[in-house]
XYZ file of C-alpha atoms in Angstrom:
713
model
C -29.408 -4.415 -8.797
C -30.044 -4.248 -13.038
C -33.914 -4.889 -14.090
C -34.980 -3.827 -17.701
C -38.826 -2.796 -17.872
C -40.871 -5.436 -18.698
C -43.598 -4.592 -20.113
C -45.452 -7.960 -21.389
C -47.376 -10.051 -18.530
C -46.026 -12.844 -17.453
C -47.479 -15.869 -17.839
C -47.212 -18.730 -15.832
C -48.263 -22.823 -13.958
C -49.896 -23.165 -10.508
C -48.936 -25.790 -9.275
C -51.508 -27.361 -7.194
C -52.438 -31.036 -5.310
C -55.538 -30.767 -6.072
C -57.075 -31.195 -1.850
C -57.778 -28.417 -1.903
C -59.246 -25.265 -3.862
C -56.951 -21.829 -3.767
C -57.449 -21.413 -7.543
C -59.829 -18.878 -6.941
C -57.516 -17.504 -4.660
C -54.987 -17.299 -6.967
C -56.344 -15.687 -10.248
C -56.663 -12.944 -7.918
C -53.411 -11.861 -7.010
C -52.651 -13.351 -10.254
C -55.028 -10.264 -10.833
C -53.519 -7.591 -9.235
C -49.719 -8.096 -9.750
C -49.162 -9.158 -12.490
C -48.166 -5.555 -13.755
C -45.184 -4.734 -15.346
C -42.909 -6.303 -13.411
C -39.262 -6.118 -14.334
C -36.906 -8.784 -15.085
C -35.387 -10.280 -12.242
C -31.753 -10.414 -12.002
C -29.262 -12.672 -13.109
C -27.679 -15.507 -11.298
C -24.057 -13.967 -11.835
C -25.144 -10.181 -11.960
C -26.058 -11.574 -7.895
C -22.944 -12.001 -7.965
C -21.099 -9.682 -9.419
C -22.624 -7.018 -7.612
C -22.343 -9.279 -4.091
C -19.607 -7.177 -2.004
C -17.744 -8.003 1.018
C -17.514 -5.585 3.750
C -14.023 -5.759 4.111
C -11.356 -5.099 1.280
C -8.517 -7.183 1.400
C -5.394 -5.523 0.119
C -2.291 -8.015 -0.442
C 1.119 -7.301 -1.455
C 2.936 -7.543 -4.984
C 3.184 -11.737 -4.247
C -0.194 -12.512 -3.453
C -0.146 -11.772 0.192
C -3.023 -10.905 1.762
C -1.696 -8.011 4.217
C -4.756 -5.090 4.993
C -8.398 -5.878 5.387
C -10.460 -2.392 5.150
C -14.137 -2.284 6.426
C -16.092 -0.569 4.515
C -19.729 -1.836 5.776
C -20.293 -1.577 9.051
C -23.350 -2.251 8.892
C -23.213 -5.465 7.716
C -20.169 -8.310 8.025
C -19.204 -10.490 4.868
C -16.627 -12.464 3.048
C -16.288 -13.625 0.087
C -18.828 -15.481 -2.083
C -19.142 -19.489 -1.845
C -19.928 -21.096 -4.482
C -22.807 -24.476 -4.030
C -19.595 -26.843 -5.620
C -18.078 -25.260 -2.116
C -20.618 -26.149 0.184
C -20.939 -29.655 2.111
C -23.649 -32.186 1.222
C -24.653 -32.007 5.125
C -24.879 -28.739 5.266
C -26.997 -28.033 2.264
C -29.105 -31.397 3.541
C -30.109 -29.313 6.481
C -30.451 -25.989 5.441
C -33.062 -27.052 3.190
C -34.833 -29.383 6.188
C -35.486 -26.545 8.092
C -36.524 -23.968 5.910
C -37.750 -26.094 2.882
C -38.150 -29.623 2.779
C -39.205 -30.307 -1.028
C -36.597 -27.775 -1.802
C -35.124 -30.221 -5.515
C -38.913 -30.594 -6.203
C -40.993 -27.499 -6.571
C -41.419 -24.912 -8.993
C -41.071 -21.960 -6.690
C -44.167 -22.832 -4.368
C -44.521 -25.642 -1.597
C -48.782 -25.955 -2.531
C -49.163 -27.199 0.842
C -47.479 -24.540 2.735
C -49.269 -22.305 1.050
C -52.912 -23.019 1.543
C -52.374 -23.882 5.285
C -50.636 -20.153 5.571
C -53.294 -18.804 2.964
C -56.316 -20.427 5.946
C -54.767 -19.546 8.377
C -54.385 -15.695 7.544
C -58.495 -15.734 5.850
C -59.165 -16.777 9.861
C -57.530 -13.088 10.325
C -54.642 -14.459 12.303
C -51.525 -13.268 11.271
C -49.981 -14.082 8.001
C -46.264 -16.421 7.769
C -45.134 -19.836 6.861
C -45.105 -20.906 4.078
C -42.176 -19.412 1.785
C -40.151 -21.998 -0.174
C -36.293 -21.124 -0.013
C -36.829 -18.929 -4.280
C -39.486 -17.322 -2.001
C -37.572 -16.168 0.640
C -34.246 -15.152 -2.414
C -36.651 -13.046 -4.110
C -38.027 -11.006 -0.864
C -33.903 -10.507 -1.299
C -33.507 -9.575 -4.291
C -36.443 -7.241 -6.239
C -36.506 -3.695 -3.751
C -39.999 -3.842 -2.817
C -40.089 -6.449 -1.462
C -36.266 -6.336 0.582
C -38.116 -2.649 1.787
C -40.787 -4.511 3.499
C -39.024 -7.902 4.384
C -39.212 -6.909 8.247
C -43.145 -5.962 7.611
C -45.978 -7.816 7.910
C -46.449 -8.953 3.776
C -49.656 -7.883 2.272
C -52.097 -10.857 0.568
C -51.122 -9.133 -2.680
C -47.059 -8.565 -1.492
C -47.386 -11.894 -0.743
C -48.272 -12.964 -4.632
C -46.163 -10.939 -6.118
C -43.790 -12.980 -4.248
C -45.367 -15.739 -5.407
C -45.046 -14.866 -8.472
C -41.011 -13.592 -9.079
C -40.649 -17.257 -7.302
C -42.015 -18.905 -9.852
C -40.575 -16.287 -12.238
C -36.524 -17.011 -11.051
C -37.448 -21.063 -11.328
C -37.866 -20.573 -14.710
C -33.951 -19.158 -15.425
C -31.643 -19.941 -12.588
C -30.807 -23.973 -11.292
C -32.071 -24.727 -8.284
C -27.693 -25.135 -7.415
C -27.709 -21.573 -8.216
C -30.974 -20.877 -6.315
C -29.382 -22.386 -2.850
C -25.970 -20.578 -3.457
C -27.341 -16.546 -3.675
C -29.844 -17.580 -1.003
C -26.962 -18.711 1.215
C -24.967 -15.957 0.678
C -27.437 -12.631 1.276
C -29.279 -14.263 4.087
C -28.612 -13.175 8.065
C -27.676 -15.249 10.446
C -26.342 -14.224 13.585
C -26.400 -9.857 14.221
C -24.172 -8.790 11.928
C -23.039 -12.026 10.332
C -24.692 -12.531 6.325
C -23.622 -14.876 3.930
C -22.925 -18.434 5.238
C -18.759 -17.867 4.307
C -18.771 -14.772 7.499
C -21.675 -17.054 9.374
C -18.540 -20.090 9.525
C -15.930 -18.005 10.766
C -17.135 -15.732 12.727
C -18.918 -18.636 14.940
C -16.449 -21.796 14.309
C -13.704 -19.733 12.684
C -13.899 -21.884 10.111
C -14.853 -21.420 6.048
C -17.786 -23.395 5.103
C -15.778 -27.020 3.247
C -14.861 -27.418 6.818
C -18.252 -27.642 9.050
C -19.099 -30.402 10.768
C -22.827 -31.999 11.463
C -23.394 -29.807 14.615
C -22.071 -26.497 12.907
C -24.491 -27.244 10.009
C -28.132 -27.549 12.109
C -26.429 -24.872 13.876
C -26.377 -22.737 11.154
C -29.671 -23.970 9.681
C -31.660 -23.363 12.781
C -30.648 -19.761 13.261
C -32.118 -18.677 9.518
C -35.506 -18.031 10.466
C -34.812 -16.280 13.099
C -31.044 -14.775 13.652
C -31.876 -12.989 16.778
C -33.643 -15.599 19.102
C -32.675 -16.222 22.315
C -29.344 -18.710 22.926
C -32.071 -20.828 25.250
C -34.554 -20.921 22.067
C -31.533 -21.434 19.132
C -30.471 -24.775 21.099
C -34.362 -26.172 20.807
C -34.188 -25.565 17.372
C -30.746 -27.614 17.048
C -32.004 -30.194 19.391
C -34.779 -31.212 17.407
C -33.073 -30.549 14.109
C -30.805 -33.207 15.181
C -33.061 -35.226 16.541
C -35.357 -34.929 13.265
C -32.434 -35.282 10.889
C -30.154 -38.436 13.111
C -33.268 -39.971 14.930
C -31.860 -38.798 18.654
C -29.637 -36.359 19.988
C -27.985 -35.409 23.094
C -29.468 -31.720 24.034
C -26.744 -31.762 26.637
C -24.057 -31.194 24.428
C -25.663 -29.731 21.887
C -26.505 -27.001 24.886
C -23.095 -26.538 25.327
C -21.660 -26.327 21.840
C -23.957 -23.642 20.868
C -23.603 -21.245 23.869
C -20.141 -21.731 22.853
C -20.239 -20.870 19.060
C -22.906 -18.291 19.337
C -20.798 -15.900 22.452
C -17.705 -16.461 19.986
C -19.770 -13.887 17.780
C -19.204 -11.185 20.119
C -15.056 -11.722 18.967
C -15.257 -11.699 15.475
C -11.408 -13.420 13.847
C -8.738 -10.880 13.771
C -7.185 -10.234 10.346
C -3.091 -9.005 9.581
C -3.888 -5.424 9.389
C 0.425 -4.669 8.564
C -0.221 -1.606 6.533
C -3.406 0.194 8.032
C -2.756 3.701 6.746
C -1.024 2.771 3.186
C -4.666 0.832 2.390
C -5.872 4.573 4.362
C -4.373 5.828 1.910
C -4.792 3.670 -2.375
C -8.821 3.434 -1.429
C -11.560 6.555 -1.352
C -12.636 5.098 2.226
C -14.918 8.909 2.655
C -16.897 8.580 -0.836
C -17.840 4.474 -0.319
C -18.625 5.026 2.867
C -21.103 8.168 1.758
C -22.724 6.241 -0.193
C -22.421 2.759 0.088
C -25.814 1.590 -1.883
C -24.455 3.523 -5.581
C -20.976 2.779 -4.920
C -19.303 -0.356 -6.408
C -15.596 -1.333 -5.536
C -12.699 -3.751 -5.198
C -13.186 -5.858 -2.476
C -9.273 -7.642 -3.151
C -6.604 -5.096 -4.319
C -3.616 -6.525 -5.342
C -0.924 -3.032 -4.410
C 2.406 -2.725 -5.713
C 3.948 -3.533 -1.826
C 6.505 -5.762 -1.001
C 5.802 -7.086 2.608
C 9.237 -8.166 2.626
C 10.881 -4.819 1.669
C 8.025 -3.520 4.395
C 8.391 -5.221 7.545
C 12.927 -4.998 6.726
C 13.281 -1.141 6.119
C 9.654 -1.052 9.077
C 12.773 -2.674 11.131
C 15.295 -0.537 10.155
C 13.857 2.657 10.825
C 12.727 2.107 14.600
C 16.358 0.589 15.150
C 18.021 3.600 13.995
C 15.556 6.037 15.365
C 15.667 4.511 18.535
C 19.750 5.241 18.840
C 18.790 9.146 18.408
C 16.672 9.542 21.284
C 19.590 10.998 22.725
C 19.243 13.520 20.522
C 15.191 14.038 20.681
C 14.324 12.285 17.348
C 10.862 10.741 18.184
C 9.632 8.970 15.205
C 10.482 8.672 11.102
C 8.895 7.740 7.895
C 9.922 6.270 4.824
C 9.334 5.416 1.418
C 10.355 3.711 -1.508
C 9.475 3.991 -5.690
C 10.311 2.101 -8.667
C 11.400 4.554 -11.505
C 10.065 3.262 -14.557
C 6.782 1.940 -12.880
C 6.262 4.912 -9.998
C 5.046 1.780 -8.405
C 5.164 1.898 -4.531
C 7.080 -0.996 -3.018
C 6.938 0.913 0.575
C 5.730 2.470 2.668
C 6.184 2.806 6.202
C 4.380 5.979 7.368
C 5.801 5.916 11.134
C 7.790 3.853 13.318
C 4.429 1.740 14.681
C 3.111 1.260 17.632
C 5.624 2.909 18.930
C 5.144 6.095 17.787
C 3.093 9.286 20.118
C 0.860 9.406 16.195
C 0.658 5.504 15.117
C -2.085 6.744 13.417
C -0.583 9.210 11.604
C 0.971 9.024 8.334
C 4.512 10.923 8.599
C 4.096 10.106 4.913
C 1.008 12.947 3.940
C 2.507 14.943 6.125
C 4.213 18.699 4.906
C 7.400 19.475 6.660
C 10.284 22.012 5.217
C 12.342 20.304 2.892
C 15.842 22.460 3.777
C 18.601 21.782 0.670
C 16.951 18.500 -0.768
C 15.531 21.735 -2.954
C 18.262 23.026 -3.906
C 18.960 20.449 -7.471
C 16.016 21.699 -8.601
C 16.878 24.852 -8.757
C 20.075 24.014 -10.881
C 18.109 22.118 -12.778
C 16.091 25.306 -14.078
C 19.412 26.891 -13.718
C 21.072 24.228 -17.152
C 17.778 24.015 -18.336
C 17.810 28.011 -19.317
C 21.924 27.316 -19.971
C 22.173 29.929 -18.009
C 24.984 27.452 -15.734
C 26.604 23.611 -15.996
C 28.260 22.154 -13.430
C 31.499 23.343 -13.933
C 30.456 27.529 -13.700
C 31.659 29.217 -10.690
C 29.867 30.898 -7.735
C 30.795 33.406 -4.790
C 30.084 31.367 -1.849
C 31.001 34.389 -0.097
C 28.154 37.135 2.677
C 25.798 38.722 0.853
C 22.690 40.661 1.746
C 19.684 40.290 -0.307
C 16.492 43.346 0.179
C 13.909 41.835 1.338
C 10.192 43.521 2.357
C 11.068 42.395 5.365
C 14.408 44.525 5.901
C 18.226 42.348 4.474
C 18.204 38.532 3.792
C 21.897 37.341 5.075
C 21.727 33.355 4.619
C 24.212 31.799 5.946
C 26.277 28.132 5.086
C 25.347 25.085 7.477
C 28.978 25.053 9.002
C 28.418 29.182 9.008
C 31.817 29.201 7.265
C 32.211 30.139 3.498
C 34.438 28.336 0.854
C 34.752 31.199 -1.943
C 35.159 30.852 -5.629
C 33.410 27.468 -6.030
C 32.394 25.440 -9.214
C 28.297 24.045 -9.538
C 28.921 20.634 -8.746
C 30.862 21.803 -5.596
C 28.112 23.634 -4.807
C 25.660 21.123 -5.250
C 27.436 18.320 -4.049
C 28.353 19.878 -0.795
C 25.221 21.407 -0.265
C 26.304 25.110 -0.445
C 23.635 27.318 1.066
C 24.574 31.175 -0.272
C 25.149 29.335 -3.537
C 22.137 28.010 -4.007
C 20.950 31.498 -3.586
C 22.642 33.045 -6.286
C 21.226 30.413 -8.613
C 17.603 31.046 -7.514
C 18.601 34.207 -8.746
C 18.742 33.640 -12.129
C 15.510 32.477 -12.363
C 11.837 34.072 -12.564
C 10.831 32.594 -9.321
C 7.604 32.210 -10.581
C 8.871 30.364 -13.165
C 10.462 28.126 -10.725
C 7.223 27.070 -8.829
C 5.943 26.224 -11.358
C 8.632 23.811 -12.422
C 7.580 22.770 -8.848
C 4.024 22.210 -9.494
C 4.861 20.697 -12.988
C 7.168 17.442 -10.188
C 3.245 17.057 -8.559
C 4.464 19.368 -5.330
C 0.797 20.648 -4.558
C -0.001 23.401 -1.814
C 2.997 26.055 -2.659
C 2.197 29.643 -2.033
C 2.857 32.942 -4.074
C 6.226 33.451 -4.856
C 6.967 37.173 -2.531
C 6.206 34.480 0.057
C 9.255 32.310 0.374
C 11.375 34.988 -1.175
C 15.629 33.882 -2.097
C 15.308 31.142 0.916
C 12.928 28.535 -0.520
C 16.269 27.928 -2.825
C 16.811 26.483 0.590
C 13.773 24.333 1.524
C 11.644 26.169 3.124
C 8.397 25.521 1.526
C 6.661 22.573 2.874
C 6.074 19.956 0.937
C 5.200 15.074 1.778
C 8.361 12.993 1.971
C 5.635 11.046 -1.256
C 5.543 14.449 -3.303
C 9.711 15.095 -3.037
C 10.567 11.396 -3.391
C 8.215 11.276 -6.949
C 10.135 14.640 -7.477
C 14.029 13.211 -7.281
C 12.282 9.692 -9.340
C 11.593 12.315 -11.640
C 15.390 13.109 -11.715
C 16.359 9.523 -12.223
C 14.204 8.831 -15.493
C 15.563 11.387 -17.234
C 12.539 14.173 -16.457
C 10.156 12.556 -16.621
C 7.556 12.814 -14.265
C 4.771 10.573 -13.678
C 1.546 9.888 -10.945
C 2.790 7.008 -8.274
C 0.879 3.705 -8.056
C 0.205 2.049 -5.615
C -1.207 -1.455 -7.364
C 0.477 -3.301 -10.097
C -0.697 -1.616 -13.235
C 2.464 -1.138 -15.101
C 1.302 2.095 -17.204
C 2.173 5.041 -16.577
C -0.219 8.127 -15.085
C -0.150 11.602 -16.539
C 3.149 11.398 -17.955
C 4.930 14.939 -18.209
C 8.345 15.800 -19.032
C 10.005 18.541 -17.107
C 13.700 18.722 -17.631
C 15.688 17.063 -20.441
C 17.249 14.226 -20.802
C 20.390 15.933 -20.371
C 19.744 18.479 -17.444
C 18.968 14.791 -15.085
C 21.819 12.866 -16.189
C 24.165 16.597 -15.250
C 22.765 16.550 -11.895
C 22.111 13.427 -11.293
C 26.553 13.279 -12.134
C 26.392 15.358 -9.261
C 24.796 13.909 -6.693
C 26.587 10.616 -7.384
C 30.172 12.143 -7.023
C 31.937 11.579 -3.640
C 34.648 14.202 -4.529
C 31.809 17.547 -5.429
C 30.304 15.912 -2.403
C 33.273 15.739 0.486
C 34.275 19.889 0.367
C 31.169 19.532 2.662
C 31.173 16.516 3.495
C 34.114 14.833 3.811
C 34.735 11.105 2.678
C 33.893 8.893 4.936
C 29.928 9.006 5.217
C 26.199 6.879 4.541
C 25.711 8.963 0.925
C 29.174 6.544 -0.810
C 27.380 3.684 -1.844
C 29.456 0.531 -3.565
C 27.209 0.846 -6.322
C 25.831 4.012 -8.456
C 23.036 5.971 -5.719
C 22.268 9.947 -6.658
C 21.380 11.460 -3.718
C 20.938 14.306 -1.020
C 20.118 15.224 2.087
C 17.989 18.427 3.884
C 17.498 20.250 7.028
C 14.907 22.545 7.644
C 15.861 25.221 9.660
C 15.724 24.776 13.761
C 17.042 21.324 13.003
C 12.933 20.596 13.627
C 13.000 18.096 10.012
C 15.713 16.044 8.461
C 15.673 14.609 5.126
C 17.541 12.033 2.381
C 16.312 11.661 -1.096
C 18.050 9.668 -2.741
C 18.012 7.126 -6.489
C 20.092 4.840 -8.580
C 18.918 3.671 -11.742
C 15.999 1.517 -10.891
C 14.762 2.713 -6.848
C 13.667 6.239 -5.472
C 14.326 6.282 -1.829
C 12.085 8.891 0.671
C 13.548 9.000 4.969
C 12.489 11.912 6.998
C 13.181 11.457 10.753
C 11.911 14.235 13.411
C 9.445 14.529 15.744
C 5.321 15.122 14.480
C 5.188 17.983 16.708
C 7.629 20.283 15.411
C 10.356 19.507 18.612
C 13.893 20.817 17.209
C 15.954 17.840 16.708
C 19.655 18.006 18.567
C 22.595 18.414 16.778
C 21.282 16.432 14.244
C 22.442 16.484 10.784
C 20.815 15.108 7.458
C 24.454 12.377 7.395
C 23.517 11.915 11.165
C 19.510 11.473 11.119
C 18.095 10.657 7.713
C 21.092 8.649 5.545
C 21.526 5.908 7.654
C 18.401 4.554 7.018
C 18.593 5.681 3.876
C 22.144 3.508 3.338
C 20.021 1.112 4.588
C 17.362 0.266 2.593
C 19.389 1.289 -0.232
C 21.438 -1.693 0.803
C 18.678 -3.991 1.832
C 17.368 -3.126 -2.152
C 20.459 -4.193 -3.949
C 21.828 -6.887 -2.358
C 21.852 -8.846 -5.540
C 21.614 -5.659 -8.240
C 24.072 -3.612 -9.579
C 23.413 0.186 -11.613
C 25.193 2.282 -12.964
C 24.615 5.475 -14.873
C 24.447 5.876 -18.301
C 24.330 9.521 -20.123
C 21.279 10.029 -22.380
C 21.962 9.753 -26.343
C 21.614 13.501 -26.327
C 25.308 14.139 -24.763
C 28.237 13.271 -26.982
C 31.795 13.245 -26.630
C 31.819 16.446 -29.170
C 29.726 18.699 -26.714
C 31.478 21.444 -25.428
C 28.580 22.863 -23.753
C 30.489 22.182 -20.302
C 33.370 21.184 -19.039
C 31.833 17.406 -17.687
C 32.599 16.093 -21.336
C 36.179 16.148 -20.932
C 35.923 13.603 -18.452
C 33.264 12.380 -18.881
C 34.406 9.054 -18.881
C 36.322 8.871 -15.388
C 33.446 10.653 -14.027
C 31.076 7.346 -14.902
C 33.409 5.364 -14.049
C 33.568 6.109 -10.722
C 29.354 5.228 -10.764
C 30.405 1.268 -11.686
C 29.467 -1.429 -8.741
C 33.196 -0.935 -8.563
C 33.651 -1.408 -4.667
C 36.343 -3.011 -1.976
C 34.919 -6.117 -1.286
C 37.089 -7.349 1.597
C 37.719 -5.303 4.632
C 34.006 -4.847 4.301
C 33.955 -1.514 5.684
C 33.719 -1.223 9.834
C 35.965 -4.616 10.500
C 37.918 -5.283 13.376
C 40.466 -7.522 13.283
C 42.668 -8.008 15.644
C 46.482 -10.290 16.235
C 46.427 -13.784 17.221
C 50.099 -14.133 19.531
C 50.292 -17.071 18.995
C 50.535 -16.739 14.947
C 54.145 -15.714 14.374
C 53.823 -12.000 12.811
C 55.087 -12.894 9.247
C 52.891 -15.371 9.267
C 49.058 -12.798 9.451
C 47.706 -11.625 6.653
C 44.496 -9.411 5.621
C 43.833 -9.671 2.170
C 42.494 -6.788 -0.019
C 39.492 -7.185 -2.911
C 38.140 -5.828 -5.150
C 35.284 -6.168 -7.271
C 36.942 -5.052 -10.167
C 40.576 -5.131 -10.779
C 42.344 -3.123 -13.317
C 45.860 -2.129 -13.700
C 45.165 1.106 -13.953
C 43.869 0.908 -10.217
C 45.820 1.334 -7.033
C 45.430 0.534 -3.780
C 45.961 3.350 -1.419
C 46.564 2.224 2.370
C 46.081 5.757 5.330
C 47.064 7.701 1.185
C 50.323 5.424 1.085
C 50.629 3.723 -1.897
C 51.293 0.015 -1.240
C 50.065 -1.093 -4.644
C 48.734 -2.278 -7.784
C 44.710 -3.366 -7.734
C 45.856 -5.087 -10.618
C 44.405 -8.652 -8.717
C 44.118 -9.277 -4.870
C 46.302 -8.070 -2.435
C 48.269 -9.443 1.084
C 48.832 -7.211 3.857
C 50.547 -7.632 6.969
C 48.424 -6.112 10.024
C 50.217 -3.834 12.908
C 47.849 -2.541 15.189
C 46.391 1.338 14.171
C 43.337 2.966 12.283
C 43.423 2.381 8.467
C 41.568 3.575 5.363
C 41.924 1.592 2.596
C 41.051 3.326 -1.050
C 41.444 2.023 -4.607
C 42.108 4.967 -6.912
C 42.581 5.083 -10.647
C 45.083 6.276 -12.566
C 43.099 10.182 -12.115
C 43.528 9.621 -8.353
C 39.734 9.244 -8.102
C 38.757 7.363 -6.014
C 36.242 4.988 -6.867
C 36.061 2.803 -3.371
C 36.498 3.471 0.488
C 37.204 0.810 3.761
C 37.915 1.935 6.952
C 39.226 -1.383 9.533
C 40.968 -1.651 12.173
C 43.836 -3.762 14.060
C 43.672 -4.592 17.331
């Protein structure tokens, strides 16, 4: 509580009924306790500093997705204002605790005098406390510390003085609301909302009269035995209503108090995500000092979260025979850096459901290659059409000679940088890294947000092949840097639109060149062929990676709007069986991207600094055709993977399959099994025959714009 020093002595008028003569006692008490008391907090201060025991996490649409308990010493819910309390609840509490609450100015003189007389006889000081006096005992640190102990005469007199002070600045409604929200009702239940939900599974505004009687009866002694509580409830109802069915009330009280043992469960969709965004450990160690927001409006989309979880689980199950047990997915909005989807494992079916695999460090394989080439572009040491040798090489290292191999253990001879990166060739990537200062390259990776890297000699030339341990979180955000034209910023887990620690790592031109290569199907075909999960009907730049011994499988890629990172493998580090990036993580990546882009289209736009007269690399000579391939152009029908069956009841000449394309152009052509069958300036009707078919649409430069595989049976 914020308290301002107050060195002035407080004056207050002593309420007195005239029947007794306690003024002498009060005057002595005031003389001793009326000293330099700090100012009591205002109602708004108390309400603003009130914190529920749980932090509630909402998704970007306002739906509750997670509650995380931050206070273990009590259970409390949101603050309930006076206006939302039922009148019979207010009446019941006042009748049980302070019958003259709305009449006195903080002290009930009759009750106090009776209490003092009992005390003078040497008996325990008890009773006589008004609701206001009980409240100040919760607000004043000194009185609060002695709340569970017997108060001395001077503590009691201080409580009286504080109560009178509070009545001068707070309204009765404010006093009652603060009181009902701060007191304990039963066990760990603190406040009216927690008690109402814990005992009756409802909010306070829905309480019934019998429920109100039970709550009022619990205030005086929350931990009393059930039998004593039953007697109080029956007595209270009899005093209020004139009669009560104590037998039925007894059953009701027993059921309600036993229900408290099982507090209602709340949604728990993203527990590991919640731990990620909350500084829980700090808050738990400093409960009294830390002020936290009880509500967090996260950037997560529960709709996409659920769908991506299903995509990951389904795909991991199909890889069970390949010894793939788990996976993780993260989706980031490029512009804002907000995390849209956070799937840290496959959930309850995971052997490590409590482990966040998005933040687990693992070798990233070929997914580091784009950054090797990006830094070469940045230093003007290579361009997309530079020639690199894909041939056997032996590199001296401190352990001997390092002889890298390509994934398929073959060699392609002289290849362009475009082909080397697009097809993920290992030896050219190692040659590209040799052109760089490896110390400087590690600094580049650190500027991309990758932490915990070791000294350069630890990795040697194998760093180009991703032997560094990096988290999926860090790696995906590094790719987002390329998607944003070379500008890095930290990830955001709420709806804030302000970038955190933005900095430029690569130029827009470098980022565009790398992105354009990673989106080029033709460049990718040398290593992966044309038909794979990386080819989308909208612009995407994507890269796969597999770590040594097939222990980790990655697929990271981005469109104009989103960056998606996928890891599949085994939490234990056990190797998979014959699983590559194309067959492991790529299907999850592709399905997730398709989900995100169901109603969206995106394209790759070159930065303004790249112009038609730029002669730095030959990409400018074919820039227009390459950009054309990245537009949202695709075969609409037949859908890839379709199966058609000939109808024996319809003459063959009357059965047709319709070929349609999303962007008709007379310069485009339909190709069926590599044979040109007609112009793609409009729809095309084809007479089906049994067999497997490969339908392509190509432009005037014979470049494939879209591909669809189908079968006729």
